[in-house]
Amino acid sequence: MSLVNDLLLLCLVGTAGLVPAQSPPPRHAKAPLAGGGQLEWAVRLPAQHDAAARAPALVVVDGAATDRATLDTALAAAWVERLVARGWIVVMPAHSSGLPTGAVETEAAALVQQVRETWRIEGSRLHLAGVRGGGPRARRWAAWRPFEFASLTLDTGPAPEPAAVPGVAAHVQSLGALDGWTEHLAQQRTRLQPAAGPEAAVVTALEDFHASAAIADGPRYFGAFAPEGVFLGTDATERWTLAEFRAFAEPYFDRASAWIYVPQVQRVTLAPSGEVAWFDEELGHARLGECRGSGALRRIDGVWKIAQYNLVVPVPNDLMAGVAARIRAYQRGQIGGAGTIVLLLPMTRVDEAVVAAPVLRHVEALTVYALDLEVAEAAAERFAAAGRRPEARDFGGGAALATDLREHAPGQVALVIGATSVLTEVATALGATLESDPETGDLVVLTVAPEGTSALRLHL
């Protein structure tokens, strides 16, 4: 019997290449959420997955997976096993019910960023699915960040309106057909792959270029450029040679992710020689929204290298005149290029600052100004008690405040506290005309923009 066992063992070893390698068990991680807290999630990786290789990725929002144990159970489902065996990365967040408004979107941002920081995604965009009650949450993710996802598949419930998830192909499957998702998602994967031909290699080079920035792989990112490469950024001053661009950008690659631009559509044209190509591509960005990249590549020793990359943020024609006016105002050194809001509060009503705190705590930036820094700090403390922690600064008069706003808080919200005569001086310096001095109990809202400054008087 021992001899038979030995022979069987030799046969298994000799045919090991014919037996599919077992994929590893789920890996668990936590993503920090904006505003505090963490999102627990787990992932199944293909067997012997190479982190440098690109792989399709599916994010599954499973309403029944609420903790570590149920995540492991859900990721052991037969349909998940089949996807992993075909080379897919399958990611699953723990499901939380009763989340406040905005929290679901915060979860999506945190999870997607960690996934992109960790793995190279085939086709650049993720696939998204909602199962066992996770459909509503998945639909909200797709509607909020449509540029992140290539497809949305639901087990039950209505598909979202196409306008709600632009660019995302929505597919609805019945729960009974869940086992058929392997083939369905394989078709979605094929749909994303570039058409066969010499252009496909250029598309792959561009996708790898963006993926390298997402995972902060500096050598690979800068290695994507030709020696004479030039990068043109969104600012008019940003025209960099490769050496200049590397000097500027390398500190960003010390982070988990340098930056994340998600390719949506890429159009490539080859020169008749087949050695030069030019392109334009549509990109998605979490803060900037729709962006566009264009440029040229040339083939060096059989490898496509970027000779020029030009990144821009397209401006709708209907907004162009207003945007141009704001740019001119910014170039002239005027504040309000991004719409600065200045709130004037009479000094005798410092206590009323806390009344506005519940509203102002939601603005992106807030600075409190006063002639006396101690007064500004005292007012800032009142906001802090209501959950907002603004910066406190002093100023030496209306003209000085206008200069400080231009340099320190353009496009932000500033609260100015002082005597009524001082506030009137501030309003005049900012281009506003008040019919009368602010009175006790008033709050004057100045909107400073290139087309002028408007004033609105409120009574607290």
Coordinates of C-alpha atoms in Angstrom, one line a residue, residues 108-368:
A108 CA -17.7 54.5 -2.1
A109 CA -14.9 57.0 -2.3
A110 CA -12.9 55.4 0.5
L111 CA -13.2 51.8 -0.8
V112 CA -12.6 52.6 -4.5
Q113 CA -9.5 54.7 -3.6
Q114 CA -8.0 51.8 -1.6
V115 CA -8.7 49.4 -4.4
R116 CA -7.0 51.6 -7.0
E117 CA -4.1 52.3 -4.7
T118 CA -3.5 48.5 -4.4
W119 CA -4.1 46.9 -7.8
R120 CA -3.9 47.6 -11.4
I121 CA -7.4 47.4 -12.9
E122 CA -7.9 46.0 -16.3
G123 CA -9.8 48.4 -18.5
S124 CA -9.3 51.1 -15.8
R125 CA -12.9 51.0 -14.6
L126 CA -14.4 48.7 -12.0
H127 CA -17.5 46.6 -12.3
L128 CA -20.2 46.9 -9.7
A129 CA -22.9 44.5 -8.4
G130 CA -25.6 44.7 -5.8
V131 CA -27.0 41.4 -4.4
R132 CA -29.2 40.2 -1.6
G133 CA -30.5 43.7 -0.7
G134 CA -27.4 45.5 -1.7
G135 CA -28.9 46.9 -4.9
P136 CA -30.1 50.3 -3.6
R137 CA -26.6 51.0 -2.2
A138 CA -24.9 49.9 -5.4
R139 CA -27.2 52.1 -7.4
R140 CA -26.2 55.1 -5.3
W141 CA -22.5 54.3 -5.7
A142 CA -22.9 54.2 -9.4
A143 CA -24.9 57.4 -9.6
W144 CA -22.5 59.3 -7.4
R145 CA -19.3 58.1 -9.1
P146 CA -20.3 56.9 -12.5
F147 CA -16.8 57.4 -14.0
E148 CA -15.4 54.7 -11.6
F149 CA -17.6 51.9 -13.0
A150 CA -17.9 50.1 -16.3
S151 CA -21.0 48.1 -15.5
L152 CA -23.7 47.8 -12.8
T153 CA -25.4 44.4 -12.3
L154 CA -28.3 43.9 -9.9
D155 CA -29.9 40.7 -8.7
T156 CA -33.4 42.2 -8.1
G157 CA -35.1 45.6 -8.4
P158 CA -35.4 48.1 -11.2
A159 CA -32.4 49.3 -13.2
P160 CA -31.6 52.9 -12.7
E161 CA -32.5 55.4 -15.4
P162 CA -29.6 55.7 -17.9
A163 CA -29.3 59.5 -17.1
A164 CA -28.7 58.6 -13.5
V165 CA -25.6 56.6 -14.3
P166 CA -24.1 58.0 -17.5
G167 CA -21.5 55.8 -19.0
V168 CA -22.4 52.8 -16.8
A169 CA -24.1 49.9 -18.5
A170 CA -26.8 48.7 -16.2
H171 CA -27.9 45.1 -16.2
V172 CA -30.6 43.4 -14.1
Q173 CA -30.5 39.7 -13.4
S174 CA -32.9 37.7 -11.3
L175 CA -31.6 36.1 -8.1
G176 CA -32.2 32.7 -9.6
A177 CA -29.7 33.4 -12.4
L178 CA -27.0 34.5 -10.0
D179 CA -24.9 31.5 -11.1
G180 CA -25.0 32.8 -14.6
W181 CA -23.2 36.0 -13.6
T182 CA -19.8 34.5 -14.5
E183 CA -20.6 34.5 -18.2
H184 CA -22.4 37.8 -18.0
L185 CA -19.5 39.6 -16.4
A186 CA -17.1 37.9 -18.8
Q187 CA -19.0 39.6 -21.6
Q188 CA -18.7 42.9 -19.8
R189 CA -15.0 42.4 -19.5
T190 CA -14.7 41.7 -23.2
R191 CA -16.7 44.8 -24.0
L192 CA -14.1 47.0 -22.2
Q193 CA -11.1 45.5 -23.9
P194 CA -9.6 47.6 -26.8
A195 CA -10.3 46.4 -30.3
A196 CA -7.6 44.1 -31.7
G197 CA -5.1 46.0 -33.8
P198 CA -1.9 48.0 -33.4
E199 CA -3.9 50.7 -31.6
A200 CA -4.6 48.3 -28.7
A201 CA -0.9 48.5 -27.5
V202 CA -1.2 52.3 -27.3
V203 CA -4.4 52.1 -25.2
T204 CA -2.7 49.6 -22.9
A205 CA 0.3 51.9 -22.5
L206 CA -2.0 54.8 -21.5
E207 CA -4.0 52.7 -19.1
D208 CA -0.8 51.5 -17.4
F209 CA 0.4 55.1 -17.2
H210 CA -2.6 56.1 -15.2
A211 CA -2.6 53.0 -13.1
S212 CA 1.0 53.6 -12.1
A213 CA 0.0 57.0 -10.7
A214 CA -2.9 55.5 -8.8
I215 CA -0.6 53.0 -7.0
A216 CA 2.2 55.5 -6.7
D217 CA 4.7 53.5 -8.8
G218 CA 7.0 56.4 -9.7
P219 CA 9.7 54.5 -11.7
R220 CA 7.0 52.9 -13.9
Y221 CA 5.1 56.2 -14.3
F222 CA 8.0 58.4 -15.3
G223 CA 9.4 55.5 -17.3
A224 CA 6.4 55.7 -19.5
F225 CA 7.8 58.9 -21.0
A226 CA 10.1 59.2 -23.9
P227 CA 13.4 61.0 -23.0
E228 CA 12.2 64.2 -24.7
G229 CA 8.8 63.9 -23.1
V230 CA 6.8 67.0 -22.1
F231 CA 3.8 67.2 -19.7
L232 CA 1.3 70.1 -20.0
G233 CA -0.8 70.6 -16.8
T234 CA -4.1 72.4 -16.2
D235 CA -2.4 75.6 -15.2
A236 CA -1.0 77.9 -17.9
T237 CA 2.4 77.9 -16.2
E238 CA 2.7 74.1 -16.2
R239 CA 4.8 73.1 -19.2
W240 CA 7.4 70.7 -18.0
T241 CA 10.2 68.7 -19.5
L242 CA 10.5 65.2 -18.1
A243 CA 13.1 66.3 -15.7
E244 CA 11.1 69.3 -14.5
F245 CA 7.9 67.2 -14.2
R246 CA 9.7 64.5 -12.2
A247 CA 11.1 67.2 -9.8
F248 CA 7.6 68.6 -9.3
A249 CA 5.6 65.3 -9.1
E250 CA 8.0 62.9 -7.3
P251 CA 6.9 64.0 -3.7
Y252 CA 3.3 62.9 -4.6
F253 CA 4.6 59.4 -5.2
D254 CA 5.6 59.2 -1.6
R255 CA 1.9 58.8 -0.7
A256 CA -0.2 55.7 -1.1
S257 CA -1.5 57.2 -4.4
A258 CA -0.1 60.1 -6.4
W259 CA -3.4 60.9 -8.1
I260 CA -6.2 59.0 -9.7
Y261 CA -7.5 59.7 -13.2
V262 CA -9.8 57.0 -14.6
P263 CA -9.8 56.6 -18.4
Q264 CA -13.3 56.4 -19.9
V265 CA -12.9 56.6 -23.6
Q266 CA -9.6 56.5 -25.6
R267 CA -9.2 57.4 -29.3
V268 CA -5.9 56.5 -31.0
T269 CA -4.6 57.2 -34.5
L270 CA -1.4 55.7 -35.9
A271 CA 0.9 57.5 -38.3
P272 CA 1.5 55.5 -41.6
S273 CA 4.9 54.5 -40.4
G274 CA 3.4 52.8 -37.4
E275 CA 6.0 54.3 -35.1
V276 CA 4.1 57.4 -34.0
A277 CA 0.6 57.7 -32.5
W278 CA -1.5 60.5 -31.2
F279 CA -4.5 60.2 -28.9
D280 CA -7.2 61.9 -27.0
E281 CA -8.9 60.4 -23.9
E282 CA -11.8 61.2 -21.6
L283 CA -10.9 60.9 -17.9
G284 CA -12.9 60.9 -14.7
H285 CA -11.5 62.6 -11.5
A286 CA -13.1 62.7 -8.1
R287 CA -12.7 66.4 -7.6
L288 CA -12.3 67.9 -11.1
G289 CA -15.0 65.7 -12.7
E290 CA -14.6 65.3 -16.5
C291 CA -11.1 65.9 -17.8
R292 CA -9.4 65.3 -21.1
G293 CA -5.9 64.1 -21.9
S294 CA -4.3 64.3 -25.3
G295 CA -0.9 63.9 -26.8
A296 CA 1.5 61.8 -28.8
L297 CA 3.6 58.6 -28.3
R298 CA 6.4 57.1 -30.3
R299 CA 7.7 53.6 -30.3
I300 CA 11.2 53.1 -28.8
D301 CA 12.7 49.6 -29.1
G302 CA 9.2 48.2 -29.7
V303 CA 7.7 50.0 -26.6
W304 CA 5.3 52.9 -26.8
K305 CA 6.5 55.9 -24.9
I306 CA 4.7 59.2 -24.2
A307 CA 6.3 62.2 -26.1
Q308 CA 3.7 64.7 -24.9
Y309 CA 0.8 64.6 -22.5
N310 CA -1.7 67.5 -22.2
L311 CA -4.2 67.5 -19.4
V312 CA -7.1 69.9 -19.5
V313 CA -10.5 70.4 -17.8
P314 CA -13.1 71.0 -20.6
V315 CA -15.4 74.0 -20.1
P316 CA -19.0 74.0 -21.4
N317 CA -19.5 76.7 -24.0
D318 CA -22.3 78.2 -22.0
L319 CA -19.9 78.8 -19.1
M320 CA -16.9 79.9 -21.1
A321 CA -17.5 83.7 -20.8
G322 CA -17.9 83.6 -17.1
V323 CA -14.9 81.3 -16.6
A324 CA -12.8 83.6 -18.8
A325 CA -13.8 86.6 -16.7
R326 CA -12.8 84.9 -13.5
I327 CA -9.4 84.0 -15.0
R328 CA -8.8 87.6 -16.0
A329 CA -9.8 88.8 -12.6
Y330 CA -7.4 86.3 -11.0
Q331 CA -4.6 87.4 -13.3
R332 CA -5.3 91.1 -12.3
G333 CA -4.9 90.1 -8.6
Q334 CA -8.6 90.6 -7.8
I335 CA -10.2 88.3 -5.2
G336 CA -13.4 86.4 -6.0
G337 CA -12.0 84.4 -9.0
A338 CA -13.8 81.4 -7.5
G339 CA -16.6 83.4 -5.8
T340 CA -15.5 84.5 -2.4
I341 CA -18.2 84.9 0.3
V342 CA -17.6 87.4 3.0
L343 CA -19.9 87.6 6.0
L344 CA -19.9 90.8 8.0
L345 CA -21.0 90.5 11.7
P346 CA -21.1 93.6 14.0
M347 CA -18.7 93.2 16.9
T348 CA -21.4 93.5 19.5
R349 CA -23.0 90.4 18.0
V350 CA -20.0 88.0 18.4
D351 CA -22.2 85.6 20.3
E352 CA -24.4 85.4 17.3
A353 CA -21.6 83.6 15.4
V354 CA -22.7 80.4 17.0
V355 CA -26.1 80.8 15.4
A356 CA -24.6 80.5 11.9
A357 CA -22.3 77.7 12.9
P358 CA -24.6 74.7 12.1
V359 CA -24.9 76.0 8.6
L360 CA -21.3 77.2 8.0
R361 CA -19.8 74.0 9.4
H362 CA -20.7 72.4 6.0
V363 CA -18.8 74.9 3.9
E364 CA -15.5 73.7 2.4
A365 CA -13.4 76.5 4.1
L366 CA -14.0 79.2 6.7
T367 CA -11.7 81.8 8.1
V368 CA -12.7 84.2 11.0

